[in-house]
Amino acid sequence: MEWWLAYLLLGMFVGFFAGLLGIGGGLVMVPVLSFIFSAQHFPPERILHLALGTTMASIIFTSASSMRAHHAHGAVNWQVVKFITPGIILGTLSGATVAGMLSSQVLSIIVVVFIYYAATQMLLKIRPKPSRTLPGRWGMVGAGSIIGMVSSFVAIGGGLLTVPFLSICNVRLQHAIATSAAVGFPIAMAGTIGYIVNGMTQSQPLPDYSLGYVHLPAVGWVALASMLTAPLGAKATHIIRTGTLKAIFVVLLYLLGTKMLIGLF
């Protein structure tokens, strides 16, 4: 039960900041889940795989909620979603398959590098300048494949990649964010399926209540708590100075990335 409480607290934190800052929780969930799974004495060589798969499954619920909210405001460009989704599915499934073959140490390095990248992007408020238009159908498939593959390696909904890509292609920021939220759903679905299938093919026993690399109790409690606190975070944007909390979040990302990096040695 004490671990279920840890999952609830993690979900509450992730949901609040997702609602407050409009960001996904994967960058926080992966390192924190890896610490929790380690404390539970899960198989060390599969801890990060379980953290990635579990995070992907949790993102299904948060991305579905976010997608519905943005659609209600008419901000989703469904034409973009239609053309990019085949590449997203292909890239995410491929990425999850490759991730299943990599060692936990290699995956940890990839996750740490991406956490530092994301934190630095937020810290410096890097915004890409529009420089071109959206590519054709096959260009969208190619872009989706890259976004999906990277997202599956680090268990994110793709917003940190999809929004800059659409912004470069002259899509208005409001529509880029909304469309990215919709794209996050197929990323999460394909990533979850990939990690489930890869986990089920492993000969080594996995923890109880796990479906492949997805630990079901963690998914349930994290998803429940995050969906409850996300609206609170959204309301808090009108009350609290988000700049201060954003700085705290960036510091937290650097600390989590550094702790994972130290753990490699």
Coordinates of C-alpha atoms in Angstrom, one line a residue:
M1 CA 0.0 0.0 0.0
E2 CA 2.9 2.4 0.7
W3 CA 3.9 2.1 -2.9
W4 CA 0.4 2.9 -4.1
L5 CA 0.6 6.1 -2.0
A6 CA 3.9 6.9 -3.8
Y7 CA 2.2 6.4 -7.2
L8 CA -0.7 8.7 -6.1
L9 CA 1.6 11.4 -5.0
L10 CA 3.6 11.2 -8.3
G11 CA 0.4 11.4 -10.3
M12 CA -0.8 14.4 -8.3
F13 CA 2.4 16.2 -8.9
V14 CA 2.6 15.4 -12.6
G15 CA -1.0 16.2 -13.2
F16 CA -0.8 19.6 -11.5
F17 CA 2.3 20.7 -13.4
A18 CA 0.8 19.4 -16.7
G19 CA -2.2 21.5 -16.1
L20 CA -0.2 24.5 -14.9
L21 CA 2.5 24.6 -17.6
G22 CA 0.9 22.6 -20.4
I23 CA 3.7 20.0 -20.5
G24 CA 3.6 16.3 -20.3
G25 CA 4.8 14.4 -17.2
G26 CA 7.0 11.8 -18.9
L27 CA 10.2 13.6 -18.1
V28 CA 9.4 13.5 -14.4
M29 CA 7.7 10.1 -14.3
V30 CA 10.4 8.1 -15.9
P31 CA 13.2 8.9 -13.4
V32 CA 10.9 8.9 -10.4
L33 CA 9.3 5.6 -11.3
S34 CA 12.8 4.1 -11.8
F35 CA 13.7 5.2 -8.3
I36 CA 10.4 3.7 -6.9
F37 CA 10.8 0.4 -8.8
S38 CA 14.4 0.2 -7.6
A39 CA 13.2 0.5 -4.0
Q40 CA 10.7 -2.3 -4.7
H41 CA 13.6 -4.5 -5.8
F42 CA 12.3 -5.0 -9.3
P43 CA 14.9 -6.7 -11.7
P44 CA 17.6 -4.1 -12.0
E45 CA 18.3 -4.7 -15.7
R46 CA 14.6 -4.1 -16.5
I47 CA 13.7 -1.2 -14.2
L48 CA 14.1 1.5 -16.8
H49 CA 12.1 -0.5 -19.4
L50 CA 9.3 -0.9 -16.9
A51 CA 9.4 2.9 -16.1
L52 CA 9.2 3.7 -19.8
G53 CA 6.4 1.3 -20.6
T54 CA 4.4 2.4 -17.5
T55 CA 4.8 6.0 -18.3
M56 CA 3.7 5.5 -21.8
A57 CA 0.5 3.8 -20.6
S58 CA -0.2 6.6 -18.2
I59 CA 0.1 9.2 -20.9
I60 CA -2.8 7.5 -22.7
F61 CA -5.2 8.9 -20.2
T62 CA -3.7 12.4 -19.9
S63 CA -3.3 12.8 -23.6
A64 CA -6.9 11.7 -24.2
S65 CA -8.2 14.3 -21.7
S66 CA -6.0 17.0 -23.2
M67 CA -7.0 16.1 -26.8
R68 CA -10.7 16.3 -25.9
A69 CA -10.2 19.7 -24.3
H70 CA -8.3 21.2 -27.3
H71 CA -10.8 19.7 -29.7
A72 CA -13.7 21.4 -27.9
H73 CA -12.0 24.7 -28.6
G74 CA -11.6 23.9 -32.3
A75 CA -7.8 24.3 -32.2
V76 CA -6.7 20.8 -33.4
N77 CA -5.6 20.6 -37.1
W78 CA -7.0 17.2 -37.8
Q79 CA -5.5 17.2 -41.3
V80 CA -2.0 17.3 -39.8
V81 CA -3.0 14.6 -37.3
K82 CA -4.3 12.4 -40.2
F83 CA -1.0 12.7 -42.2
I84 CA 1.5 12.5 -39.4
T85 CA -0.1 9.6 -37.5
P86 CA 1.0 6.7 -39.7
G87 CA 4.6 7.8 -39.2
I88 CA 4.0 8.3 -35.5
I89 CA 2.8 4.8 -35.1
L90 CA 5.6 3.3 -37.2
G91 CA 8.3 5.3 -35.4
T92 CA 6.9 4.7 -31.9
L93 CA 6.5 0.9 -32.4
S94 CA 10.0 0.7 -33.9
G95 CA 11.4 2.8 -31.1
A96 CA 9.8 0.6 -28.4
T97 CA 11.2 -2.5 -30.1
V98 CA 14.7 -1.1 -30.3
A99 CA 14.4 0.1 -26.7
G100 CA 13.6 -3.4 -25.6
M101 CA 16.9 -4.6 -27.1
L102 CA 19.0 -1.9 -25.4
S103 CA 20.6 -2.2 -22.0
S104 CA 19.2 -0.2 -19.1
Q105 CA 22.4 1.8 -19.0
V106 CA 22.2 2.9 -22.6
L107 CA 18.5 3.8 -22.1
S108 CA 19.4 5.8 -19.0
I109 CA 22.0 7.8 -20.9
I110 CA 19.4 8.6 -23.6
V111 CA 16.8 9.7 -21.0
V112 CA 19.3 11.8 -19.1
V113 CA 20.4 13.6 -22.3
F114 CA 16.8 14.3 -23.2
I115 CA 15.9 15.6 -19.7
Y116 CA 18.9 18.0 -19.9
Y117 CA 17.8 19.1 -23.3
A118 CA 14.2 19.7 -22.3
A119 CA 15.2 21.6 -19.1
T120 CA 17.6 23.8 -21.0
Q121 CA 14.9 24.5 -23.7
M122 CA 12.5 25.6 -21.0
L123 CA 15.1 27.6 -19.1
L124 CA 16.3 29.6 -22.2
K125 CA 12.7 29.8 -23.6
I126 CA 13.9 28.6 -27.0
R127 CA 11.3 29.2 -29.7
P128 CA 11.9 28.1 -33.3
K129 CA 11.3 30.7 -36.0
P130 CA 8.9 29.8 -38.8
S131 CA 11.0 29.1 -41.9
R132 CA 8.9 26.8 -44.2
T133 CA 5.5 25.3 -44.8
L134 CA 4.2 21.9 -43.9
P135 CA 5.8 19.1 -46.1
G136 CA 3.8 16.7 -48.3
R137 CA 2.3 13.4 -47.2
W138 CA 5.6 11.5 -47.1
G139 CA 7.4 14.3 -45.5
M140 CA 4.8 14.2 -42.7
V141 CA 5.2 10.5 -42.4
G142 CA 9.0 10.9 -42.1
A143 CA 8.7 13.6 -39.5
G144 CA 6.2 11.5 -37.6
S145 CA 8.5 8.5 -37.6
I146 CA 11.3 10.6 -36.1
I147 CA 9.0 12.1 -33.4
G148 CA 7.5 8.8 -32.6
M149 CA 10.9 7.0 -32.3
V150 CA 12.4 9.6 -30.0
S151 CA 9.2 9.8 -27.9
S152 CA 9.2 6.0 -27.3
F153 CA 12.9 6.1 -26.2
V154 CA 12.1 8.7 -23.4
A155 CA 8.4 8.1 -22.9
I156 CA 6.9 11.5 -23.7
G157 CA 3.8 12.5 -25.5
G158 CA 5.9 14.2 -28.2
G159 CA 5.0 17.8 -27.4
L160 CA 8.7 18.8 -27.0
L161 CA 9.2 17.7 -30.6
T162 CA 5.9 18.1 -32.3
V163 CA 5.3 21.8 -31.3
P164 CA 8.7 23.0 -32.6
F165 CA 8.2 21.1 -35.8
L166 CA 4.8 22.6 -36.5
S167 CA 6.0 26.0 -35.4
I168 CA 8.8 25.9 -37.9
C169 CA 6.2 25.0 -40.5
N170 CA 4.3 28.2 -39.9
V171 CA 1.5 26.6 -37.8
R172 CA 0.2 29.1 -35.2
L173 CA 1.4 28.2 -31.7
Q174 CA -2.1 27.8 -30.4
H175 CA -2.9 25.2 -33.1
A176 CA 0.6 23.6 -32.8
I177 CA 0.1 22.9 -29.1
A178 CA -3.5 21.6 -29.6
T179 CA -2.4 19.4 -32.6
S180 CA 0.5 18.1 -30.6
A181 CA -1.9 17.1 -27.8
A182 CA -3.9 15.1 -30.3
V183 CA -0.7 13.5 -31.8
G184 CA 0.3 12.5 -28.2
F185 CA -2.6 10.0 -28.1
P186 CA -1.3 7.7 -30.9
I187 CA 2.2 8.0 -29.6
A188 CA 1.0 6.8 -26.2
M189 CA -1.1 4.0 -27.6
A190 CA 1.6 2.7 -30.0
G191 CA 4.3 3.0 -27.3
T192 CA 2.3 1.1 -24.8
I193 CA 1.6 -1.7 -27.2
G194 CA 5.2 -1.8 -28.1
Y195 CA 6.4 -2.1 -24.5
I196 CA 3.8 -4.6 -23.6
V197 CA 4.7 -6.9 -26.6
N198 CA 8.4 -6.5 -26.0
G199 CA 8.1 -7.2 -22.3
M200 CA 6.0 -10.3 -22.9
T201 CA 8.7 -11.8 -25.1
Q202 CA 11.3 -11.6 -22.4
S203 CA 12.3 -14.8 -20.7
Q204 CA 13.1 -13.2 -17.4
P205 CA 10.2 -13.0 -14.9
L206 CA 8.8 -9.5 -14.4
P207 CA 7.1 -8.1 -11.3
D208 CA 3.6 -9.2 -10.3
Y209 CA 0.7 -7.3 -11.9
S210 CA 2.8 -6.3 -14.9
L211 CA 1.6 -6.6 -18.5
G212 CA 4.9 -6.8 -20.4
Y213 CA 6.8 -3.7 -19.4
V214 CA 3.7 -1.9 -18.1
H215 CA 3.2 -2.1 -14.3
L216 CA -0.6 -1.9 -13.9
P217 CA -0.9 -0.6 -10.3
A218 CA 1.4 2.3 -11.1
V219 CA -0.6 3.1 -14.2
G220 CA -3.9 3.1 -12.4
W221 CA -2.9 5.2 -9.5
V222 CA -0.8 7.7 -11.4
A223 CA -3.5 8.2 -14.1
L224 CA -6.3 8.6 -11.5
A225 CA -4.4 11.2 -9.5
S226 CA -3.1 13.1 -12.5
M227 CA -6.5 13.5 -14.0
L228 CA -7.8 14.9 -10.7
T229 CA -5.1 17.4 -10.3
A230 CA -4.6 18.6 -13.9
P231 CA -7.7 20.8 -13.7
L232 CA -6.4 22.4 -10.5
G233 CA -3.1 23.2 -12.2
A234 CA -5.0 24.8 -15.1
K235 CA -6.9 27.0 -12.7
A236 CA -3.8 27.9 -10.8
T237 CA -2.3 29.5 -14.0
H238 CA -4.7 32.4 -13.4
I239 CA -3.7 32.8 -9.7
I240 CA -0.1 31.9 -9.3
R241 CA 3.0 33.4 -11.1
T242 CA 3.8 30.5 -13.4
G243 CA 7.3 31.8 -14.0
T244 CA 8.4 30.9 -10.5
L245 CA 6.9 27.4 -10.6
K246 CA 8.4 26.9 -14.0
A247 CA 11.8 27.7 -12.7
I248 CA 11.3 25.2 -9.9
F249 CA 10.2 22.6 -12.4
V250 CA 13.3 23.2 -14.5
V251 CA 15.5 22.8 -11.4
L252 CA 13.7 19.6 -10.5
L253 CA 14.4 18.2 -14.0
Y254 CA 18.1 19.0 -13.7
L255 CA 18.2 17.3 -10.3
L256 CA 16.4 14.2 -11.5
G257 CA 18.7 14.0 -14.6
T258 CA 21.8 14.4 -12.5
K259 CA 20.6 11.8 -10.0
M260 CA 20.1 9.3 -12.8
L261 CA 23.5 10.2 -14.3
I262 CA 25.2 9.6 -10.9
G263 CA 23.4 6.3 -10.6
L264 CA 25.1 5.1 -13.8
F265 CA 28.5 5.2 -12.0

